mmCIF file of C-alpha atoms in Angstrom:
data_model
loop_
_atom_site.group_PDB
_atom_site.id
_atom_site.type_symbol
_atom_site.label_atom_id
_atom_site.label_comp_id
_atom_site.label_asym_id
_atom_site.label_seq_id
_atom_site.Cartn_x
_atom_site.Cartn_y
_atom_site.Cartn_z
ATOM 1 C CA GLU Q 169 0.000 0.000 0.000
ATOM 2 C CA VAL Q 170 1.236 3.468 -0.873
ATOM 3 C CA GLN Q 171 1.319 5.533 2.313
ATOM 4 C CA LEU Q 172 3.225 7.934 4.524
ATOM 5 C CA VAL Q 173 3.413 7.608 8.303
ATOM 6 C CA GLU Q 174 4.752 10.458 10.419
ATOM 7 C CA SER Q 175 6.102 10.245 13.957
ATOM 8 C CA GLY Q 176 8.167 12.229 16.405
ATOM 9 C CA GLY Q 177 5.813 15.018 17.385
ATOM 10 C CA GLY Q 178 5.242 16.068 20.971
ATOM 11 C CA LEU Q 179 5.523 18.833 23.518
ATOM 12 C CA VAL Q 180 8.754 20.814 23.529
ATOM 13 C CA GLN Q 181 9.828 23.975 25.293
ATOM 14 C CA PRO Q 182 10.651 27.124 23.353
ATOM 15 C CA GLY Q 183 14.218 26.934 22.082
ATOM 16 C CA GLY Q 184 14.118 23.164 22.070
ATOM 17 C CA SER Q 185 14.490 20.643 19.249
ATOM 18 C CA LEU Q 186 12.561 17.764 17.719
ATOM 19 C CA ARG Q 187 13.166 15.371 14.864
ATOM 20 C CA LEU Q 188 10.115 14.362 12.884
ATOM 21 C CA SER Q 189 10.146 11.203 10.792
ATOM 22 C CA CYS Q 190 8.081 10.152 7.796
ATOM 23 C CA ALA Q 191 8.229 6.525 6.715
ATOM 24 C CA ALA Q 192 7.136 5.832 3.165
ATOM 25 C CA SER Q 193 5.830 2.561 1.816
ATOM 26 C CA GLY Q 194 4.818 1.499 -1.652
ATOM 27 C CA PHE Q 195 7.290 3.854 -3.338
ATOM 28 C CA THR Q 196 10.826 5.155 -2.793
ATOM 29 C CA VAL Q 197 11.648 8.520 -1.240
ATOM 30 C CA SER Q 198 14.817 8.595 -3.321
ATOM 31 C CA GLY Q 199 12.816 8.551 -6.536
ATOM 32 C CA ASN Q 200 10.386 11.236 -5.497
ATOM 33 C CA HIS Q 201 10.308 14.799 -4.238
ATOM 34 C CA MET Q 202 9.220 14.903 -0.592
ATOM 35 C CA SER Q 203 7.995 17.790 1.494
ATOM 36 C CA TRP Q 204 6.742 18.931 4.883
ATOM 37 C CA VAL Q 205 3.618 21.084 5.179
ATOM 38 C CA ARG Q 206 2.205 22.314 8.486
ATOM 39 C CA GLN Q 207 -1.100 23.584 9.824
ATOM 40 C CA ALA Q 208 -1.176 25.704 12.952
ATOM 41 C CA PRO Q 209 -4.288 25.429 15.152
ATOM 42 C CA GLY Q 210 -7.208 27.154 13.457
ATOM 43 C CA LYS Q 211 -5.031 28.214 10.528
ATOM 44 C CA GLY Q 212 -4.465 27.164 6.947
ATOM 45 C CA LEU Q 213 -1.752 25.106 5.299
ATOM 46 C CA GLU Q 214 1.821 26.373 5.165
ATOM 47 C CA TRP Q 215 4.613 24.799 3.099
ATOM 48 C CA VAL Q 216 7.733 24.240 5.229
ATOM 49 C CA SER Q 217 10.443 22.327 3.406
ATOM 50 C CA ILE Q 218 11.193 20.174 0.352
ATOM 51 C CA ILE Q 219 13.847 17.657 -0.654
ATOM 52 C CA TYR Q 220 14.024 16.887 -4.351
ATOM 53 C CA SER Q 221 14.804 13.444 -5.709
ATOM 54 C CA GLY Q 222 18.268 14.701 -6.638
ATOM 55 C CA GLY Q 223 18.916 15.658 -3.030
ATOM 56 C CA SER Q 224 18.639 19.458 -3.150
ATOM 57 C CA THR Q 225 16.680 20.995 -0.297
ATOM 58 C CA TYR Q 226 14.790 24.231 0.287
ATOM 59 C CA ASN Q 227 13.002 25.788 3.245
ATOM 60 C CA ALA Q 228 10.366 28.432 3.739
ATOM 61 C CA ASP Q 229 11.691 31.747 5.050
ATOM 62 C CA SER Q 230 9.812 31.196 8.318
ATOM 63 C CA VAL Q 231 12.001 28.192 9.194
ATOM 64 C CA LYS Q 232 15.211 28.956 7.316
ATOM 65 C CA GLY Q 233 18.287 28.373 9.458
ATOM 66 C CA ARG Q 234 16.270 26.430 12.046
ATOM 67 C CA PHE Q 235 14.745 23.444 10.217
ATOM 68 C CA THR Q 236 16.551 20.869 8.074
ATOM 69 C CA ILE Q 237 14.972 18.275 5.828
ATOM 70 C CA SER Q 238 16.860 15.070 5.052
ATOM 71 C CA ARG Q 239 16.308 11.488 3.987
ATOM 72 C CA HIS Q 240 17.584 8.010 4.751
ATOM 73 C CA ILE Q 241 17.330 6.070 1.531
ATOM 74 C CA SER Q 242 17.756 2.566 2.938
ATOM 75 C CA LYS Q 243 15.065 3.257 5.563
ATOM 76 C CA ASN Q 244 12.855 4.904 2.935
ATOM 77 C CA THR Q 245 12.253 7.707 5.408
ATOM 78 C CA ILE Q 246 12.480 11.478 5.421
ATOM 79 C CA TYR Q 247 13.131 13.659 8.424
ATOM 80 C CA LEU Q 248 12.593 17.189 9.603
ATOM 81 C CA GLN Q 249 15.080 18.358 12.205
ATOM 82 C CA ALA Q 250 13.464 21.312 13.930
ATOM 83 C CA ASN Q 251 15.745 23.426 16.129
ATOM 84 C CA SER Q 252 15.256 26.682 18.037
ATOM 85 C CA LEU Q 253 11.544 26.007 18.169
ATOM 86 C CA ARG Q 254 9.154 28.869 18.783
ATOM 87 C CA PRO Q 255 5.534 28.898 19.995
ATOM 88 C CA GLU Q 256 4.473 29.878 16.470
ATOM 89 C CA ASP Q 257 5.896 26.563 15.200
ATOM 90 C CA THR Q 258 3.060 24.775 17.017
ATOM 91 C CA ALA Q 259 1.212 22.867 14.307
ATOM 92 C CA VAL Q 260 0.308 19.540 12.810
ATOM 93 C CA TYR Q 261 3.186 18.633 10.516
ATOM 94 C CA TYR Q 262 2.272 16.666 7.403
ATOM 95 C CA CYS Q 263 4.677 14.753 5.222
ATOM 96 C CA ALA Q 264 3.720 14.859 1.549
ATOM 97 C CA ARG Q 265 4.918 13.454 -1.747
ATOM 98 C CA ALA Q 266 5.392 16.148 -4.344
ATOM 99 C CA LEU Q 267 4.806 15.772 -8.056
ATOM 100 C CA ALA Q 268 6.454 18.217 -10.419
ATOM 101 C CA ASP Q 269 6.265 19.616 -13.908
ATOM 102 C CA SER Q 270 8.773 18.843 -16.659
ATOM 103 C CA SER Q 271 11.324 21.198 -15.099
ATOM 104 C CA GLY Q 272 11.278 18.998 -12.015
ATOM 105 C CA TYR Q 273 10.775 21.852 -9.583
ATOM 106 C CA HIS Q 274 7.246 23.238 -9.721
ATOM 107 C CA SER Q 275 5.502 20.979 -7.255
ATOM 108 C CA TRP Q 276 2.100 20.066 -5.953
ATOM 109 C CA PHE Q 277 1.268 17.319 -3.445
ATOM 110 C CA ASP Q 278 -0.477 14.074 -4.353
ATOM 111 C CA LEU Q 279 0.006 11.936 -1.225
ATOM 112 C CA TRP Q 280 -0.139 13.042 2.402
ATOM 113 C CA GLY Q 281 0.470 11.392 5.746
ATOM 114 C CA GLN Q 282 -1.891 11.666 8.719
ATOM 115 C CA GLY Q 283 0.305 14.262 10.401
ATOM 116 C CA THR Q 284 2.093 14.597 13.730
ATOM 117 C CA LEU Q 285 1.392 17.333 16.274
ATOM 118 C CA VAL Q 286 4.192 19.548 17.527
ATOM 119 C CA THR Q 287 3.403 21.773 20.496
ATOM 120 C CA VAL Q 288 5.935 24.395 21.540
ATOM 121 C CA SER Q 289 5.108 25.684 25.001
ATOM 122 C CA SER Q 290 6.647 26.208 28.407
ATOM 123 C CA ASP I 178 5.828 35.438 -2.354
ATOM 124 C CA ILE I 179 2.661 35.136 -4.344
ATOM 125 C CA VAL I 180 -0.350 35.685 -2.071
ATOM 126 C CA MET I 181 -3.349 33.450 -2.673
ATOM 127 C CA THR I 182 -6.686 34.881 -1.548
ATOM 128 C CA GLN I 183 -9.727 32.645 -1.327
ATOM 129 C CA SER I 184 -13.355 33.683 -1.115
ATOM 130 C CA PRO I 185 -15.651 33.258 0.587
ATOM 131 C CA ASP I 186 -14.190 32.137 3.905
ATOM 132 C CA SER I 187 -17.139 29.803 4.293
ATOM 133 C CA LEU I 188 -20.331 28.874 2.490
ATOM 134 C CA ALA I 189 -23.387 26.764 3.192
ATOM 135 C CA VAL I 190 -25.044 25.075 0.240
ATOM 136 C CA PRO I 191 -28.114 22.798 0.129
ATOM 137 C CA LEU I 192 -27.500 19.169 -0.780
ATOM 138 C CA GLY I 193 -27.482 18.718 -4.527
ATOM 139 C CA GLU I 194 -26.816 22.386 -5.236
ATOM 140 C CA ARG I 195 -23.711 23.998 -6.727
ATOM 141 C CA ALA I 196 -20.845 25.237 -4.568
ATOM 142 C CA THR I 197 -18.360 27.729 -6.000
ATOM 143 C CA ILE I 198 -15.043 28.661 -4.394
ATOM 144 C CA ASN I 199 -12.807 31.421 -5.697
ATOM 145 C CA CYS I 200 -9.044 31.774 -5.523
ATOM 146 C CA LYS I 201 -7.129 34.860 -6.630
ATOM 147 C CA SER I 202 -3.357 35.115 -6.943
ATOM 148 C CA SER I 203 -1.436 38.355 -6.416
ATOM 149 C CA GLN I 204 0.301 37.848 -9.751
ATOM 150 C CA SER I 205 -0.273 35.675 -12.764
ATOM 151 C CA ILE I 206 0.535 31.991 -12.313
ATOM 152 C CA LEU I 207 0.191 31.236 -16.008
ATOM 153 C CA TYR I 208 3.427 30.148 -17.659
ATOM 154 C CA THR I 209 3.194 31.475 -21.193
ATOM 155 C CA SER I 210 5.887 29.045 -22.389
ATOM 156 C CA ASN I 211 3.578 26.057 -21.893
ATOM 157 C CA ASN I 212 0.232 27.830 -21.411
ATOM 158 C CA LYS I 213 -0.318 26.102 -18.071
ATOM 159 C CA ASN I 214 -1.678 27.572 -14.870
ATOM 160 C CA TYR I 215 0.342 26.432 -11.871
ATOM 161 C CA LEU I 216 -2.539 25.888 -9.471
ATOM 162 C CA ALA I 217 -3.793 22.943 -7.408
ATOM 163 C CA TRP I 218 -6.877 22.414 -5.247
ATOM 164 C CA TYR I 219 -7.101 20.261 -2.099
ATOM 165 C CA GLN I 220 -9.925 18.995 0.101
ATOM 166 C CA HIS I 221 -9.252 18.785 3.839
ATOM 167 C CA LYS I 222 -11.644 16.991 6.144
ATOM 168 C CA PRO I 223 -11.287 17.092 9.953
ATOM 169 C CA GLY I 224 -8.962 14.400 11.270
ATOM 170 C CA GLN I 225 -7.789 13.479 7.796
ATOM 171 C CA PRO I 226 -4.852 14.593 5.665
ATOM 172 C CA PRO I 227 -5.478 16.941 2.758
ATOM 173 C CA LYS I 228 -6.466 15.281 -0.501
ATOM 174 C CA LEU I 229 -5.416 16.442 -3.960
ATOM 175 C CA LEU I 230 -8.426 17.211 -6.161
ATOM 176 C CA ILE I 231 -7.171 19.268 -9.098
ATOM 177 C CA TYR I 232 -3.816 20.297 -10.583
ATOM 178 C CA TRP I 233 -2.878 22.451 -13.576
ATOM 179 C CA ALA I 234 -5.974 24.425 -12.522
ATOM 180 C CA SER I 235 -8.364 22.028 -14.239
ATOM 181 C CA THR I 236 -6.935 18.489 -14.364
ATOM 182 C CA ARG I 237 -8.819 16.204 -12.038
ATOM 183 C CA GLU I 238 -6.743 13.788 -9.968
ATOM 184 C CA SER I 239 -7.452 10.105 -10.582
ATOM 185 C CA GLY I 240 -10.405 8.885 -8.543
ATOM 186 C CA VAL I 241 -11.852 12.332 -7.854
ATOM 187 C CA PRO I 242 -15.580 12.482 -8.667
ATOM 188 C CA ASP I 243 -16.437 14.466 -11.774
ATOM 189 C CA ARG I 244 -18.710 16.791 -9.789
ATOM 190 C CA PHE I 245 -15.454 18.564 -8.862
ATOM 191 C CA SER I 246 -14.101 20.851 -11.560
ATOM 192 C CA GLY I 247 -11.514 23.604 -11.745
ATOM 193 C CA SER I 248 -11.393 26.583 -14.054
ATOM 194 C CA GLY I 249 -9.756 29.957 -14.543
ATOM 195 C CA SER I 250 -6.496 31.381 -15.807
ATOM 196 C CA GLY I 251 -3.898 33.990 -14.966
ATOM 197 C CA THR I 252 -4.895 35.284 -11.538
ATOM 198 C CA ASP I 253 -8.494 34.154 -11.061
ATOM 199 C CA PHE I 254 -9.541 30.571 -10.448
ATOM 200 C CA THR I 255 -12.642 28.666 -9.379
ATOM 201 C CA LEU I 256 -13.356 25.279 -7.847
ATOM 202 C CA THR I 257 -16.901 24.127 -8.516
ATOM 203 C CA ILE I 258 -18.765 21.287 -6.866
ATOM 204 C CA SER I 259 -21.653 20.786 -9.259
ATOM 205 C CA SER I 260 -23.956 18.877 -6.882
ATOM 206 C CA LEU I 261 -22.916 19.055 -3.245
ATOM 207 C CA GLN I 262 -22.905 15.753 -1.384
ATOM 208 C CA ALA I 263 -22.737 15.225 2.391
ATOM 209 C CA GLU I 264 -19.217 13.802 2.072
ATOM 210 C CA ASP I 265 -18.013 17.037 0.462
ATOM 211 C CA VAL I 266 -18.168 18.925 3.770
ATOM 212 C CA ALA I 267 -14.575 20.064 4.214
ATOM 213 C CA VAL I 268 -12.174 22.963 3.958
ATOM 214 C CA TYR I 269 -10.858 23.556 0.446
ATOM 215 C CA TYR I 270 -7.468 25.103 -0.316
ATOM 216 C CA CYS I 271 -5.848 26.382 -3.477
ATOM 217 C CA GLN I 272 -2.052 26.245 -3.870
ATOM 218 C CA GLN I 273 0.181 27.917 -6.430
ATOM 219 C CA TYR I 274 3.360 26.209 -7.555
ATOM 220 C CA TYR I 275 4.491 28.908 -9.969
ATOM 221 C CA THR I 276 7.186 30.236 -7.615
ATOM 222 C CA THR I 277 9.272 27.320 -6.590
ATOM 223 C CA PRO I 278 10.941 25.782 -4.769
ATOM 224 C CA TRP I 279 10.876 28.131 -1.813
ATOM 225 C CA GLY I 280 7.721 30.086 -2.581
ATOM 226 C CA LEU I 281 4.938 27.494 -2.590
ATOM 227 C CA THR I 282 1.882 29.137 -1.081
ATOM 228 C CA PHE I 283 -1.657 28.138 -0.164
ATOM 229 C CA GLY I 284 -4.836 30.126 0.042
ATOM 230 C CA GLY I 285 -6.444 30.657 3.419
ATOM 231 C CA GLY I 286 -9.094 28.002 2.881
ATOM 232 C CA THR I 287 -12.855 27.936 2.307
ATOM 233 C CA LYS I 288 -15.106 25.938 4.613
ATOM 234 C CA VAL I 289 -18.007 24.233 2.851
ATOM 235 C CA GLU I 290 -21.030 23.137 4.869
ATOM 236 C CA ILE I 291 -24.508 21.804 4.173
ATOM 237 C CA LYS I 292 -27.348 24.295 4.409
#
């Protein structure tokens, strides 16, 4: 079955760190673009980070310098290392597979995980 | 970043009636080189992950009922549910993928309910 399963969320104090995981099955993360998208309580969707099949990575300005996306090919898993967490990072974090146009970069999301909740609070 | 503005914020439609959601981008998301609009639509139900409905502004994802359709070009886009069903109650989001990779943006969402 093609699916994504996130884990690693929880309660963390401001300034703390978390590593989110997203295990893929039914396809390879190395052959696909993978992304993280979050939804703060009562808010809309916000793109966070992407790792392209070639390995290049990009982050939204709101998390640049604090969050890092990576992948473990043999585990077929992607990660989001979130450092220097702030209360405004509180959200459900979704892992998503990204499809792209012929350039390989313009991406939309065709498969989503169930999400993992990150709460940043003292 | 391109700002995506959806309207209305919410709407209530009787079962079987048409629901129309609008999405406006702050600049054109039409690539003239391939004449494609870089816009997707998602359905998000409570407790579930978002679901892709439409990409390229009007291409329906496999398995999506044909009562869902997308239209528009340039800066103005519409998602139409031709005959609202109970299972269509959800929040709907548009997303532009014109500015990439670091500028992917979503609209604020439109909540659709049964009247």
